[in-house]
Every structure is written in structure tokens, then in C-alpha cells.
PDB file of C-alpha atoms in Angstrom:
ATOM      1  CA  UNK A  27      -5.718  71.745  -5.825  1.00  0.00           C
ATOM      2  CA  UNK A  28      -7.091  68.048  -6.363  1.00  0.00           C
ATOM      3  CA  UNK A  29      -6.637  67.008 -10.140  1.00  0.00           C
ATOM      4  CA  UNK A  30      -8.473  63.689  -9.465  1.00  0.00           C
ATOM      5  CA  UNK A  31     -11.902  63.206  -8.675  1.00  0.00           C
ATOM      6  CA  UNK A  32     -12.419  62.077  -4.563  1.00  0.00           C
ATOM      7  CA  UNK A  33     -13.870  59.180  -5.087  1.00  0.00           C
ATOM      8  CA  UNK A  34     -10.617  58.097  -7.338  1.00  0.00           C
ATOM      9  CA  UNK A  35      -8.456  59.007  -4.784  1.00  0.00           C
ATOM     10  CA  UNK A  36     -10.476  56.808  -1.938  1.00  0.00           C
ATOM     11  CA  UNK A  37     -10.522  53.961  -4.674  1.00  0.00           C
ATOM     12  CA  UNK A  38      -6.874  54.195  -4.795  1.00  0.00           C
ATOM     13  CA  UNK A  39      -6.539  53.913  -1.275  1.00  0.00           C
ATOM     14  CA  UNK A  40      -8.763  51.163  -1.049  1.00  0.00           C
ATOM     15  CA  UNK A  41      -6.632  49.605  -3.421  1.00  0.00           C
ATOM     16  CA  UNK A  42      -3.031  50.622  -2.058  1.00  0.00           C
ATOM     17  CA  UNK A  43      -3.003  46.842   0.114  1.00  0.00           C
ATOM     18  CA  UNK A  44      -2.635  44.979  -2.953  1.00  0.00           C
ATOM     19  CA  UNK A  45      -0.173  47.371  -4.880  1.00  0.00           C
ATOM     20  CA  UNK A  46       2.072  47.768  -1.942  1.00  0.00           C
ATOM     21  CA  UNK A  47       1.706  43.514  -1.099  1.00  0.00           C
ATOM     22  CA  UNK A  48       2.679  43.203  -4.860  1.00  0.00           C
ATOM     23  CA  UNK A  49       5.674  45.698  -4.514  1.00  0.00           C
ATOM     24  CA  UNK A  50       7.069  44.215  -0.769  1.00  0.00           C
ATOM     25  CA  UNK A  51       6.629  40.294  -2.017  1.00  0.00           C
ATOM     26  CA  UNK A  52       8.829  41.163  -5.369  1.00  0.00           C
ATOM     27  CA  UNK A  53      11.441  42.955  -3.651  1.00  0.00           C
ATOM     28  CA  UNK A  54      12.109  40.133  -1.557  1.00  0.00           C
ATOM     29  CA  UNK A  55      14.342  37.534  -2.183  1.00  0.00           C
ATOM     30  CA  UNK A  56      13.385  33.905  -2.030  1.00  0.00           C
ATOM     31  CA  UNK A  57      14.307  33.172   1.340  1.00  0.00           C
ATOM     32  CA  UNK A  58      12.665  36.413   2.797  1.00  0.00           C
ATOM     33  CA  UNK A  59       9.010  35.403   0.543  1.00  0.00           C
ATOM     34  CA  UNK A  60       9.924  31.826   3.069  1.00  0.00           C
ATOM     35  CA  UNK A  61       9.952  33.557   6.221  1.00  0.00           C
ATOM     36  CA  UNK A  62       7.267  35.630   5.212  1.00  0.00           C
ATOM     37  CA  UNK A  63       4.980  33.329   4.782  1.00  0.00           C
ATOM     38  CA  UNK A  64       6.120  31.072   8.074  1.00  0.00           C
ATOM     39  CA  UNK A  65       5.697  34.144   9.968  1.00  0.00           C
ATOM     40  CA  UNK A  66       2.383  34.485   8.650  1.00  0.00           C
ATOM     41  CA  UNK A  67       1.639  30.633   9.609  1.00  0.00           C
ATOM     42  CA  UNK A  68       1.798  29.385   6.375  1.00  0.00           C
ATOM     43  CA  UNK A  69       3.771  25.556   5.830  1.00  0.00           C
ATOM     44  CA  UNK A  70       6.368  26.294   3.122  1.00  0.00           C
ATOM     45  CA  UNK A  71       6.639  22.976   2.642  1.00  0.00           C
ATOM     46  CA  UNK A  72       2.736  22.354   1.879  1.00  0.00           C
ATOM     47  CA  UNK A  73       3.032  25.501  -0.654  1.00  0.00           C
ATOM     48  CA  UNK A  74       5.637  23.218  -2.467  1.00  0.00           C
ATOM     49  CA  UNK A  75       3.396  20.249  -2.279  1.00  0.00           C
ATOM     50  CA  UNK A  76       0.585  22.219  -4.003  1.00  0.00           C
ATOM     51  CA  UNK A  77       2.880  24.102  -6.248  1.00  0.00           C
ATOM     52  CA  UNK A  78       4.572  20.626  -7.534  1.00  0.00           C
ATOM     53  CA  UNK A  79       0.820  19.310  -7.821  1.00  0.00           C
ATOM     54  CA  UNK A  80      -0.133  22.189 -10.067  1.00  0.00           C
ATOM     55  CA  UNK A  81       3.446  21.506 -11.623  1.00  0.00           C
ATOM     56  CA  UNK A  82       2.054  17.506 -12.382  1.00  0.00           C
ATOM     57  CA  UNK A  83      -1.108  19.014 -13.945  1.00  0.00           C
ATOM     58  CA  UNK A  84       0.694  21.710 -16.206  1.00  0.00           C
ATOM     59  CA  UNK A  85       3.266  18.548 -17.416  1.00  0.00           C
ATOM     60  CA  UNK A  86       0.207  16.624 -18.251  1.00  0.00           C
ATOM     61  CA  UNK A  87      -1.824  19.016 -20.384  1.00  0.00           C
ATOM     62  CA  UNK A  88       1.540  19.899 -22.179  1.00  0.00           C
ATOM     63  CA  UNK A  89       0.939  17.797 -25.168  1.00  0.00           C
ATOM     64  CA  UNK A  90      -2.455  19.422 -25.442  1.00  0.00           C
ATOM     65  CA  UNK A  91      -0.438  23.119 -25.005  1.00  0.00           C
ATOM     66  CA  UNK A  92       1.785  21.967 -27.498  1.00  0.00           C
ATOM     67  CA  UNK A  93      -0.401  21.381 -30.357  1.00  0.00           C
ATOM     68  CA  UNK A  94      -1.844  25.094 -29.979  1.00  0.00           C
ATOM     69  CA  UNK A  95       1.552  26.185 -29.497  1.00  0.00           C
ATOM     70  CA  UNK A  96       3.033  28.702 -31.923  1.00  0.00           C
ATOM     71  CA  UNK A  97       5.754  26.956 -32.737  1.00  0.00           C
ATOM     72  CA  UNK A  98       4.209  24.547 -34.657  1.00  0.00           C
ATOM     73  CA  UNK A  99       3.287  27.490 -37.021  1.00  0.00           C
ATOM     74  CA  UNK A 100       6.616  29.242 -36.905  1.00  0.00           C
ATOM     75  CA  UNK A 101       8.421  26.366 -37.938  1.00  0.00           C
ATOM     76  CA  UNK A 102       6.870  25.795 -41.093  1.00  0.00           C
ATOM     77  CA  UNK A 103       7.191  29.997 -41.731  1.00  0.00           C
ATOM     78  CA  UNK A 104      10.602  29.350 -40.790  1.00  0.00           C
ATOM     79  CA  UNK A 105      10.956  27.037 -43.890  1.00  0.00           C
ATOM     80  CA  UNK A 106       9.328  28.437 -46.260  1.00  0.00           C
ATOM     81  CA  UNK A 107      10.786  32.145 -45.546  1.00  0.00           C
ATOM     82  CA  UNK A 108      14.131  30.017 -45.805  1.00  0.00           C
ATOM     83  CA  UNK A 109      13.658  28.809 -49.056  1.00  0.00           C
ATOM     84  CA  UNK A 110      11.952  31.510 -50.491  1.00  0.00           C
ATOM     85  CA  UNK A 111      15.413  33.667 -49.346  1.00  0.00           C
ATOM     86  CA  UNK A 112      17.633  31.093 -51.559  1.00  0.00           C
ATOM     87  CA  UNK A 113      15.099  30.980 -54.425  1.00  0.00           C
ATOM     88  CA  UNK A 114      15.689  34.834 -54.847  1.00  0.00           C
ATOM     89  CA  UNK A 115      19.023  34.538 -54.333  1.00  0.00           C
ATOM     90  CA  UNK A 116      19.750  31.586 -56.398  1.00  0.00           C
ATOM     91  CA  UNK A 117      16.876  32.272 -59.643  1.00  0.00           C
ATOM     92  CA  UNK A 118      18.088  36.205 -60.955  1.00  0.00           C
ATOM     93  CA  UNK A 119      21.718  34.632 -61.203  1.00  0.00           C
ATOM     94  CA  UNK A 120      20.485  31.159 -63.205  1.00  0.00           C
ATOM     95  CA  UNK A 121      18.119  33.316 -64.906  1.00  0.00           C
ATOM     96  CA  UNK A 122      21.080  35.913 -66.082  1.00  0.00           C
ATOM     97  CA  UNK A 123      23.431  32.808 -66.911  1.00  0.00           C
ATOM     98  CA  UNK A 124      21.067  31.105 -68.929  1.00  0.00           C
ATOM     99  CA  UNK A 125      19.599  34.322 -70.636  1.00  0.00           C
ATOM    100  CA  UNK A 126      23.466  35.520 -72.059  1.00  0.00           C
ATOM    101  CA  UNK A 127      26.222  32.609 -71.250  1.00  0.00           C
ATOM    102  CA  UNK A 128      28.466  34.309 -73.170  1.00  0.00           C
ATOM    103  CA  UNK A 129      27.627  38.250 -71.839  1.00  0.00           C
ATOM    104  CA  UNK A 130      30.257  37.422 -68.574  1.00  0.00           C
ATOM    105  CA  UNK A 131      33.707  38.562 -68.795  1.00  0.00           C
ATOM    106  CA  UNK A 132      35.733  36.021 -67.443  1.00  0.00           C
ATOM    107  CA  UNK A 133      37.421  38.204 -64.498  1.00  0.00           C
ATOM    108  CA  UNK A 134      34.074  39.455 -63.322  1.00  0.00           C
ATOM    109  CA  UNK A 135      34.867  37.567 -59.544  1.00  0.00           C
ATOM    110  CA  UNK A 136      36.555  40.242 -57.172  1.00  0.00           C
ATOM    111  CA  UNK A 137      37.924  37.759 -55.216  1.00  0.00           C
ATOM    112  CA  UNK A 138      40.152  36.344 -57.519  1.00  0.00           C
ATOM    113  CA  UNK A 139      38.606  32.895 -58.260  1.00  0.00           C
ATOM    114  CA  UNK A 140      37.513  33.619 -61.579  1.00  0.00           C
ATOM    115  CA  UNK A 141      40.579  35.150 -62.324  1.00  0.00           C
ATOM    116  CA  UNK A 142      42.562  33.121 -63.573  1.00  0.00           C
ATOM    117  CA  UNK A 143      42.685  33.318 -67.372  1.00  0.00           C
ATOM    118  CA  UNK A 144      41.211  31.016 -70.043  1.00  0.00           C
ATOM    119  CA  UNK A 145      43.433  29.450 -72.044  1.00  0.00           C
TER     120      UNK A 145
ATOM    121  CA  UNK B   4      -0.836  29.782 -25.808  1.00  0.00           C
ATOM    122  CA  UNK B   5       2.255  31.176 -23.599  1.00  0.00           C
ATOM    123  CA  UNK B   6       5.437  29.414 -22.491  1.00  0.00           C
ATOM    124  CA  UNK B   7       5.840  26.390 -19.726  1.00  0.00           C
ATOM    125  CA  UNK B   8       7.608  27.227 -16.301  1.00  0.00           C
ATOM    126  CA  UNK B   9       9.857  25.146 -14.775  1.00  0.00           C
ATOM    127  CA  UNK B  10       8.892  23.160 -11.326  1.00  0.00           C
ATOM    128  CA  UNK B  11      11.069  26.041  -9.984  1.00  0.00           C
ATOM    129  CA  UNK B  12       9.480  28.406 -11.440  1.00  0.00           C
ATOM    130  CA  UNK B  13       6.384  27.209  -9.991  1.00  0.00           C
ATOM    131  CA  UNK B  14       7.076  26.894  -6.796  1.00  0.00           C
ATOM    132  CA  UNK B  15       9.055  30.597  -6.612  1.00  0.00           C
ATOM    133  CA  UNK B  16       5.555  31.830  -7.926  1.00  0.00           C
ATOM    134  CA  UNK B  17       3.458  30.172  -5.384  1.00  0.00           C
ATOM    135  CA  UNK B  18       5.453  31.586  -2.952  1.00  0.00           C
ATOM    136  CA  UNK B  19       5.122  34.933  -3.848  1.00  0.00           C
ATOM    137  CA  UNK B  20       1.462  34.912  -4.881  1.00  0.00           C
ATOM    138  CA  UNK B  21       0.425  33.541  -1.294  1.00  0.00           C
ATOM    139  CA  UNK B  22       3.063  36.127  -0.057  1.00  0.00           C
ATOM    140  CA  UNK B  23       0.600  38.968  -1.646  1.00  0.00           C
ATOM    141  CA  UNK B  24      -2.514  37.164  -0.900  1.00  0.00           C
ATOM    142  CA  UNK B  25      -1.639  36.469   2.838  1.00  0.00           C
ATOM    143  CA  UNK B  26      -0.768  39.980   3.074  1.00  0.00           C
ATOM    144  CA  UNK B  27      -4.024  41.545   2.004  1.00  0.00           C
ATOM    145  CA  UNK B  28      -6.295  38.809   3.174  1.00  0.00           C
ATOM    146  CA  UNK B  29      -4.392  38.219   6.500  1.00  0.00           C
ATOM    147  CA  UNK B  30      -6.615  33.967   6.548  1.00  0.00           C
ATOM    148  CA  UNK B  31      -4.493  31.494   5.490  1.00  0.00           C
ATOM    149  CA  UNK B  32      -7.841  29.775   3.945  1.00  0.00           C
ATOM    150  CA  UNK B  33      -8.643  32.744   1.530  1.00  0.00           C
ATOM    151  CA  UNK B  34      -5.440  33.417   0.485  1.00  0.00           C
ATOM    152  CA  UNK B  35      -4.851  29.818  -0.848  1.00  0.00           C
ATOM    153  CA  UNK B  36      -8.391  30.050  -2.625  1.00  0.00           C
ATOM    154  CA  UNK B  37      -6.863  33.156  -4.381  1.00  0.00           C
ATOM    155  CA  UNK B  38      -3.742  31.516  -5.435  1.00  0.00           C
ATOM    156  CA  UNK B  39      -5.889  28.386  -6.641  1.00  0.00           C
ATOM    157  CA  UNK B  40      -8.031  30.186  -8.614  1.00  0.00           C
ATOM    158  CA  UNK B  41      -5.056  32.431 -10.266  1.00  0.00           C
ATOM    159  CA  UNK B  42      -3.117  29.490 -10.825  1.00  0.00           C
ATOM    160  CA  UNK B  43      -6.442  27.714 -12.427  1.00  0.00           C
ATOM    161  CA  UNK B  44      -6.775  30.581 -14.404  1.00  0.00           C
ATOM    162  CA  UNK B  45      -3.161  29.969 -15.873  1.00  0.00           C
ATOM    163  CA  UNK B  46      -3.913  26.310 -16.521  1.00  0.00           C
ATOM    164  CA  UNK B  47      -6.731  27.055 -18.244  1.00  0.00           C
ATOM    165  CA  UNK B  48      -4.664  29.453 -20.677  1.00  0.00           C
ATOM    166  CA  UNK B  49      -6.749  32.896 -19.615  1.00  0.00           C
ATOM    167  CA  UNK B  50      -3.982  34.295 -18.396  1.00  0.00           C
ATOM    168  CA  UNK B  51      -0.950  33.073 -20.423  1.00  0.00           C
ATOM    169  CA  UNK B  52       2.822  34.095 -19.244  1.00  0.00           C
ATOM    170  CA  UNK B  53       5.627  34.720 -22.084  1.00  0.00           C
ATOM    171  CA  UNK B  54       8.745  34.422 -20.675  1.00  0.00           C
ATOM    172  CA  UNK B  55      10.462  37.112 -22.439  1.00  0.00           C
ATOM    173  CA  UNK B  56       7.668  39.573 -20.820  1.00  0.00           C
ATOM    174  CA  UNK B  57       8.744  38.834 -17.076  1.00  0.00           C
ATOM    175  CA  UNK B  58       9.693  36.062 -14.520  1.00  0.00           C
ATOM    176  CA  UNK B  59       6.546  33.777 -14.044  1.00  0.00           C
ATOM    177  CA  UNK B  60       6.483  34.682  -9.961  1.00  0.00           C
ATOM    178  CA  UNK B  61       5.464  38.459 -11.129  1.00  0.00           C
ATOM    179  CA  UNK B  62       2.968  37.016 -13.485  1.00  0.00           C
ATOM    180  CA  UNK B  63       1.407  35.265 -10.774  1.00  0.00           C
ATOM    181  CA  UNK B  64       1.581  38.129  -8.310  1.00  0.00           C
ATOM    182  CA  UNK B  65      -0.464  39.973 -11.167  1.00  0.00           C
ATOM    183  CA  UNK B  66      -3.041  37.364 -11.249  1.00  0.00           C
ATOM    184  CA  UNK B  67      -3.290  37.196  -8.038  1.00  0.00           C
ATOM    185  CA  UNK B  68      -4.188  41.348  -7.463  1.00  0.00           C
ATOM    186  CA  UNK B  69      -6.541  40.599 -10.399  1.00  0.00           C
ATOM    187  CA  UNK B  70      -8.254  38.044  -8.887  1.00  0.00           C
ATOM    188  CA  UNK B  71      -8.385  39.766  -5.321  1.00  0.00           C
ATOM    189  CA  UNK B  72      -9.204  43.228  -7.514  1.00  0.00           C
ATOM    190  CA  UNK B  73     -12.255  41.888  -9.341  1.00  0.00           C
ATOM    191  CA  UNK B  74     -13.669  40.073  -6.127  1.00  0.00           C
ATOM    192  CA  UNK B  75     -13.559  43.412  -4.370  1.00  0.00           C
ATOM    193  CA  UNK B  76     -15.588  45.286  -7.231  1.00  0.00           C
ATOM    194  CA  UNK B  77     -17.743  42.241  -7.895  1.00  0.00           C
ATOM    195  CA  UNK B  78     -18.903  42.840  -3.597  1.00  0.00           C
ATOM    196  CA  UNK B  79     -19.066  46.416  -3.767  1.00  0.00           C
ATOM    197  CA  UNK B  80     -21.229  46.058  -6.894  1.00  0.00           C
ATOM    198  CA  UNK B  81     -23.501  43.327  -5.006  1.00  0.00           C
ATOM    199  CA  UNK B  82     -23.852  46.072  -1.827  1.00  0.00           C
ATOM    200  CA  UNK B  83     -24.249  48.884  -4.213  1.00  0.00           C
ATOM    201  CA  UNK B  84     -27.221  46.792  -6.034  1.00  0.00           C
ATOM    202  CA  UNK B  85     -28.921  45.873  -2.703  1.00  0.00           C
ATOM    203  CA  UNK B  86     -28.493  49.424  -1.209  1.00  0.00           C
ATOM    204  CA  UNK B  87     -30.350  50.449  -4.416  1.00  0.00           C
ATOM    205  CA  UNK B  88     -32.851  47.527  -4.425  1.00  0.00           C
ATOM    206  CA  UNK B  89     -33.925  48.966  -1.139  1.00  0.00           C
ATOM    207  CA  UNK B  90     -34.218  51.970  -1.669  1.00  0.00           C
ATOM    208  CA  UNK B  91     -36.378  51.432  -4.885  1.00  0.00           C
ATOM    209  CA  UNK B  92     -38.600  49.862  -2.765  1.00  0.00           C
ATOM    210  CA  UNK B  93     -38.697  52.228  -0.115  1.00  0.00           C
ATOM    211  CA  UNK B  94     -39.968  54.693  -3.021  1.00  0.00           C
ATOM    212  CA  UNK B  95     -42.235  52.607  -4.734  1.00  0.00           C
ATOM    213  CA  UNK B  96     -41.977  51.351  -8.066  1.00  0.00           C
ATOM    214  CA  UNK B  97     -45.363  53.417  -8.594  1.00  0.00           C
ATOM    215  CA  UNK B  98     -43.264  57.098  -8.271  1.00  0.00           C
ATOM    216  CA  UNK B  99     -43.634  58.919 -11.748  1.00  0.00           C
ATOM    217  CA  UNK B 100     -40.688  58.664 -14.101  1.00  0.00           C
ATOM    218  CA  UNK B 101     -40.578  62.884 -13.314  1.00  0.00           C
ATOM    219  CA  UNK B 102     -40.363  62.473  -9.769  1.00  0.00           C
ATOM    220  CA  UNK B 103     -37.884  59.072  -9.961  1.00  0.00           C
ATOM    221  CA  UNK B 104     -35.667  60.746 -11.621  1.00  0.00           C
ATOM    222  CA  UNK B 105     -35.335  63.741  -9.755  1.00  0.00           C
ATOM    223  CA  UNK B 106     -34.946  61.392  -6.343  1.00  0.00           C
ATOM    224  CA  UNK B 107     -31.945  59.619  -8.273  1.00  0.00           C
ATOM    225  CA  UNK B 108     -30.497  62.828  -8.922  1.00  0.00           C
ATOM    226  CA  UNK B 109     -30.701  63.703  -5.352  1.00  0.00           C
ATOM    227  CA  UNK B 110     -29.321  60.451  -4.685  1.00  0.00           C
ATOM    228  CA  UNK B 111     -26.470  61.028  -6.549  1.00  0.00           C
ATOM    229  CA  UNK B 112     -25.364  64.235  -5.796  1.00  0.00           C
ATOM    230  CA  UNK B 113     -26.071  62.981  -2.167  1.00  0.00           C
ATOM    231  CA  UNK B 114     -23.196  60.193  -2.683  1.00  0.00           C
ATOM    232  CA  UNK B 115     -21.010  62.921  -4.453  1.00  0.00           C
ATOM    233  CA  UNK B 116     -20.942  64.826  -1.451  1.00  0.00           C
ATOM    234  CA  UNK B 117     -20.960  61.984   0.597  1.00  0.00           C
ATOM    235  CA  UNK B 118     -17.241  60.783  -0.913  1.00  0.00           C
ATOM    236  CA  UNK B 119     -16.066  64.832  -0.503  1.00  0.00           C
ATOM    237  CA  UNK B 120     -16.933  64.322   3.230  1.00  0.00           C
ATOM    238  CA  UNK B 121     -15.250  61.268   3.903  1.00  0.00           C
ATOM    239  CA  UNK B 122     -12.021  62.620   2.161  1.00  0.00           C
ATOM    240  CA  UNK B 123     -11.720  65.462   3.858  1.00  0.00           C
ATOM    241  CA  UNK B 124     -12.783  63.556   6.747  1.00  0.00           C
ATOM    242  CA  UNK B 125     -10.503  61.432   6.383  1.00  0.00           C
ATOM    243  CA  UNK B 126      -7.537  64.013   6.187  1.00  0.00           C
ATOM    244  CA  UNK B 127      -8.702  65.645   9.830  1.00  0.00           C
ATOM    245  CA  UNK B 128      -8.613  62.326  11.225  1.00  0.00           C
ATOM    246  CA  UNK B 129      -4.791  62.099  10.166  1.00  0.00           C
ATOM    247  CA  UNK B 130      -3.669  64.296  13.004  1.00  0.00           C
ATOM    248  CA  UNK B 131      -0.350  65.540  12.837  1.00  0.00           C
ATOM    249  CA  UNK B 132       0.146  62.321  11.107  1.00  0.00           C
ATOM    250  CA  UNK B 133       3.035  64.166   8.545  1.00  0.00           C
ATOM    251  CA  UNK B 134       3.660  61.158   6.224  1.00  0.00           C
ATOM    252  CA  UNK B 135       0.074  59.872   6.175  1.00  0.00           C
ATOM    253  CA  UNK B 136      -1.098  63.270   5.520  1.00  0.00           C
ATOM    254  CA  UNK B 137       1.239  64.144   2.895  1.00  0.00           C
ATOM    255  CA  UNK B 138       1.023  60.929   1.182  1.00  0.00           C
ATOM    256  CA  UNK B 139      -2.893  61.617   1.078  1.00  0.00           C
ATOM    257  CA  UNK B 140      -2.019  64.724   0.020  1.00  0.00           C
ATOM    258  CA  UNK B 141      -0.171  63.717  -3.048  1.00  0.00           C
ATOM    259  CA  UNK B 142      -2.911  61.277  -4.063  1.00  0.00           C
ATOM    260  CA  UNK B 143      -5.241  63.913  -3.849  1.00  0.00           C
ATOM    261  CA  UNK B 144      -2.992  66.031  -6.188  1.00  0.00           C
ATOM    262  CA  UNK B 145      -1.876  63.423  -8.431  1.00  0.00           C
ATOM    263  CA  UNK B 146      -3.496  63.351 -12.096  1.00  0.00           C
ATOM    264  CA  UNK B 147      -3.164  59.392 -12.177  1.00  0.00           C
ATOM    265  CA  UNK B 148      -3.645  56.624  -9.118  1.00  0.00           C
ATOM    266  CA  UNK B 149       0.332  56.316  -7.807  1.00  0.00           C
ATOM    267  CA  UNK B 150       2.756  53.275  -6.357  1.00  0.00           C
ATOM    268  CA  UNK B 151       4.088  53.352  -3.293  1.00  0.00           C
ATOM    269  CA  UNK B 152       6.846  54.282  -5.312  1.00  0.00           C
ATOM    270  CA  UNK B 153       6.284  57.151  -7.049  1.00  0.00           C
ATOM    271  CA  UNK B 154       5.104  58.244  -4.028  1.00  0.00           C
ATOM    272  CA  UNK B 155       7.735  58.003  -1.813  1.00  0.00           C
ATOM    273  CA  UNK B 156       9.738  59.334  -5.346  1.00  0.00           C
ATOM    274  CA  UNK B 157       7.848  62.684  -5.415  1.00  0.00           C
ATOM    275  CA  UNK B 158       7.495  63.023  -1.253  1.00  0.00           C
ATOM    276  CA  UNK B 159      10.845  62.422  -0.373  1.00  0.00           C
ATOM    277  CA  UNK B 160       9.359  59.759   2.120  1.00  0.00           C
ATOM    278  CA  UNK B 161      11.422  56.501   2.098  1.00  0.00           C
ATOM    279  CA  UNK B 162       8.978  54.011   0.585  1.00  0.00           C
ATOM    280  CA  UNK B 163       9.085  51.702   3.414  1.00  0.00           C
ATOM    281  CA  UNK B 164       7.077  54.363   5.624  1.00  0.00           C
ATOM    282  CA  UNK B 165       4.785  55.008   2.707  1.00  0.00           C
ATOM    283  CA  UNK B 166       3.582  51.753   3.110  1.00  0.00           C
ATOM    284  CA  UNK B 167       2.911  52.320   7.051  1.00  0.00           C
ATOM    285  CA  UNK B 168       1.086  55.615   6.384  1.00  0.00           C
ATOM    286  CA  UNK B 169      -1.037  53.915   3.568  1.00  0.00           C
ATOM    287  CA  UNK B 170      -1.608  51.225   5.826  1.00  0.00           C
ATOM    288  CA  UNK B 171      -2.721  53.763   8.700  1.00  0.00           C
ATOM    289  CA  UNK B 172      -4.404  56.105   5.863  1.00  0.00           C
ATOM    290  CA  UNK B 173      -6.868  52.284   5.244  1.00  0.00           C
ATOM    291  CA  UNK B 174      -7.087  52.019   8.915  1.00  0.00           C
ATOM    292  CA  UNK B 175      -8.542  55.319   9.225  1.00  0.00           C
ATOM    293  CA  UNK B 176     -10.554  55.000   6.153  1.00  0.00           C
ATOM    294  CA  UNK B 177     -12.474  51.888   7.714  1.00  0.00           C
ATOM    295  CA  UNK B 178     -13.058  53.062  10.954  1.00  0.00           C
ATOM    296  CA  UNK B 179     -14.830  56.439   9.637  1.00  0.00           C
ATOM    297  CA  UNK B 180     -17.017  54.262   7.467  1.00  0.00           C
ATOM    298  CA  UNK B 181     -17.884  51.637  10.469  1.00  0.00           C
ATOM    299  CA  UNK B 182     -18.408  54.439  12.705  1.00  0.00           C
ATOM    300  CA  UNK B 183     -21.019  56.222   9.847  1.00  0.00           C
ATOM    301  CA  UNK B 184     -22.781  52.695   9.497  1.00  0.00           C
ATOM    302  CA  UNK B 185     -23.232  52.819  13.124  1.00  0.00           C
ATOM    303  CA  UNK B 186     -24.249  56.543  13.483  1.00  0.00           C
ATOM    304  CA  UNK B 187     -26.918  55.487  10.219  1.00  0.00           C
ATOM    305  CA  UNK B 188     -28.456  52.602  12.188  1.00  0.00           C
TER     306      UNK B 188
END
């Protein structure tokens, strides 16, 4: 029993050249995509010339990818997130210390460093 | 904006985008205007690549089958427009709006049975073709359009002859519809 409708199925075979190019080229390795392409009269070394061209352009618009780059927003996020992270760390503990300076036992470190008793 | 290849990278992906587009095209000429226009479409930023999604060479190969894709449709469109240009005025834009619409639904139900024809047209013409016919065969019964892949996956076919029996399977496909061009003149 057909599930799709016929003219999906002839669009899909219509289409089954470029999903089965797409699936051959990427299980090649580099060297077979090469002699591929010389078998199909194609000068590798003219692909690299216009691949290294495109190459130039991409280097040269860089500095204009750059400045819409994300990562000129996620570094100041960094830095803020950063110090907002020892600002809550830091404040509840300056905040208890100056609120009751007197309210911490003198052993209260577990590690030992406060320890040591007062004289 | 997406990430920067390397010159590497660049080069691996022109390979493999001319690989596809040589492939389907089979001229040397109109695959490199495919690969131009994908890789112009990168520059330009419409279609960005993040590295952490996939190697840049598959990203091409995408753009590549996009670009080829939407030229197809973009024809088809253009053919189906004139074919209905024509007839329009082979009706007359006078017909009542009654009457119009009755010939378009004639028209379409025409078409409908048209594409049911050519399917199972296109099945007898297989022969005793066994992997072209089953691999139509599991299109046809497939709920969703299927890689070479899948299948070879659910046929048992190694994948390598699903790609000669869809190749054959295209083969067939054209030479029914050039022969029903001819048979219409």
C-alpha cells in the first residue's frame, strides 16, 4: 500500500541525484574527491586556485566578520557574569562579618586554619 | 555571523562541492557556477557554517544541493507557469468564473492521474529490474522521502547498487516523459 502521495515519490526520485552525489562525495576521502574530479575533467589544481582566491576574499572581509562576531558580545558577558559570581560570593560573607564581628566562634574553619586558639 | 575556515578547509570543501555538482550536472561550466554561487552565498553570511555543527566541506556540499535544489523548482515553476499561461489563453480569459473553474478542476484531477500513470508506468518499465523495482517499491511505501541509505538499510540492497538502480529508476523516469512529449506533439 503507498503511504505517500505519487507525485512525492516521483519528486523524490527526481531528487535522488543530488542526495546520493552528496552521500558518494562525503564518503570519500580526499584523494578519491581528487580523482573524482580528474576523471570527470576537472584541473584539481585550478579548483585550488579558485578555492585559495575565495580563501583571499574571506581573509579580507574578516575584520568586517569580526566586528559582527559574537565574541565581541560574549566577552563582555563573560566579565560581567565573572564578577557578578565573586560579588555574591564575596558580599553575604562581608555583610555577615560586619553585621556581628563578634557572633564567630573562633574554630568555626574545618580545615584547621582558624584553629588555632586565641590567646 | 559563523566561524572562519582554514585555507584547508577551503580547498577540501571546494573539492567536494564540485565533486556533487559535477556529478549531477555532468558540464564542468555549470558545476563551477554552482559552487560560485554557494560559496558567494557563504561570503555573503546567508549561509553561515559553525564549526562545532560539522566540517565546512559538508556545509558546502549542503549549499551546493540547495542551490542546485532551488534552481530545479525555480524551472519547473517557470514551465508549470507557461504551460498554464497557454492554456489560459487557449480558453479565453472571457470563460465564466463557473465554467473556469470547473476546467481547472478538470485540469487538476487530469495531472493527478497523470502522475498515477507515470508511476505505475514507470514500475512496468523496470522489467525484472529486482533492485530498481524494489527500491521504487520502498519509496512508494515509505511515509517520508528516504537516503540511499535507509534504503539500502530497510532492502537489504548494499547501498552502492541503490545508487545504480536510482540512477536507472531517473533514466527510466526521463525517457517515459520525453517519449509522452513526443507522443503529445
Amino acid at each position: 500500500m503507498s503511504k505517500r502521495k505519487p507525485e512525492d515519490v516521483l519528486k523524490d526520485i527526481e531528487g535522488s541525484d543530488l542526495d546520493d552525489a552528496v552521500e558518494q562525495v562525503a564518503a570519500m576521502t580526499a584523494e578519491q574527491r581528487r580523482d573524482a574530479l580528474k576523471a570527470a575533467g576537472v584541473d584539481v589544481a585550478e579548483v585550488h586556485a579558485k578555492a585559495d582566491a575565495l580563501y583571499e576574499r574571506l581573509q579580507r572581509a574578516e575584520p568586517a566578520r569580526a566586528k559582527r562576531s559574537p565574541a565581541r558580545i560574549v566577552v563582555p558577558i563573560a566579565a560581567v557574569a565573572a564578577v557578578a559570581a565573586l560579588a555574591a560570593a564575596v558580599i553575604p560573607q562581608l555583610s555577615q562579618n560586619v553585621a556581628s564581628p563578634e557572633s564567630t566562634p573562633p574554630d568555626a574553619g574545618t580545615d584547621g586554619a582558624d584553629a588555632t586558639p586565641r590567646g | 555571523m559563523g566561524d572562519t575556515p582554514t585555507r584547508d578547509e577551503v580547498r577540501a570543501a571546494y573539492e567536494a562541492a564540485m565533486g556533487v555538482a559535477v556529478a549531477v550536472t555532468r558540464s564542468k561550466q555549470r558545476a563551477v557556477d554552482y559552487v560560485q554561487a554557494a560559496f558567494e552565498s557563504f561570503l555573503s553570511g546567508a549561509r553561515p557554517w559553525v564549526r562545532s555543527k560539522g566540517p565546512f566541506d559538508k556545509h558546502m556540499m549542503g549549499a551546493v544541493r540547495s542551490i542546485i535544489s532551488n534552481a530545479r523548482v525555480a524551472r519547473r515553476e517557470e514551465r508549470d507557469s507557461k504551460a498554464h499561461a497557454t492554456f489560459q489563453e487557449n480558453v479565453g480569459n472571457e470563460a465564466a468564473s463557473a465554467e473556469e473553474r470547473n476546467l481547472r478542476q478538470a485540469e487538476d484531477e487530469e495531472r493527478d492521474a497523470g502522475v498515477v500513470d507515470e508511476l505505475g508506468a514507470l514500475e512496468a518499465s523496470l522489467g525484472d529490474n529486482e533492485d530498481a523495482r524494489a527500491v521504487l517499491q520502498c519509496r512508494r511505501a515509505s511515509e517520508e522521502p528516504l537516503k540511499a541509505a535507509e534504503i539500502a538499510q530497510r532492502t537489504g540492497i548494499p547501498v552502492g547498487r541503490v545508487y545504480r538502480a536510482n540512477e536507472l529508476i531517473r533514466e527510466h523516469l526521463q525517457k517515459l516523459r520525453a517519449r509522452r512529449e513526443t507522443d503529445d506533439e
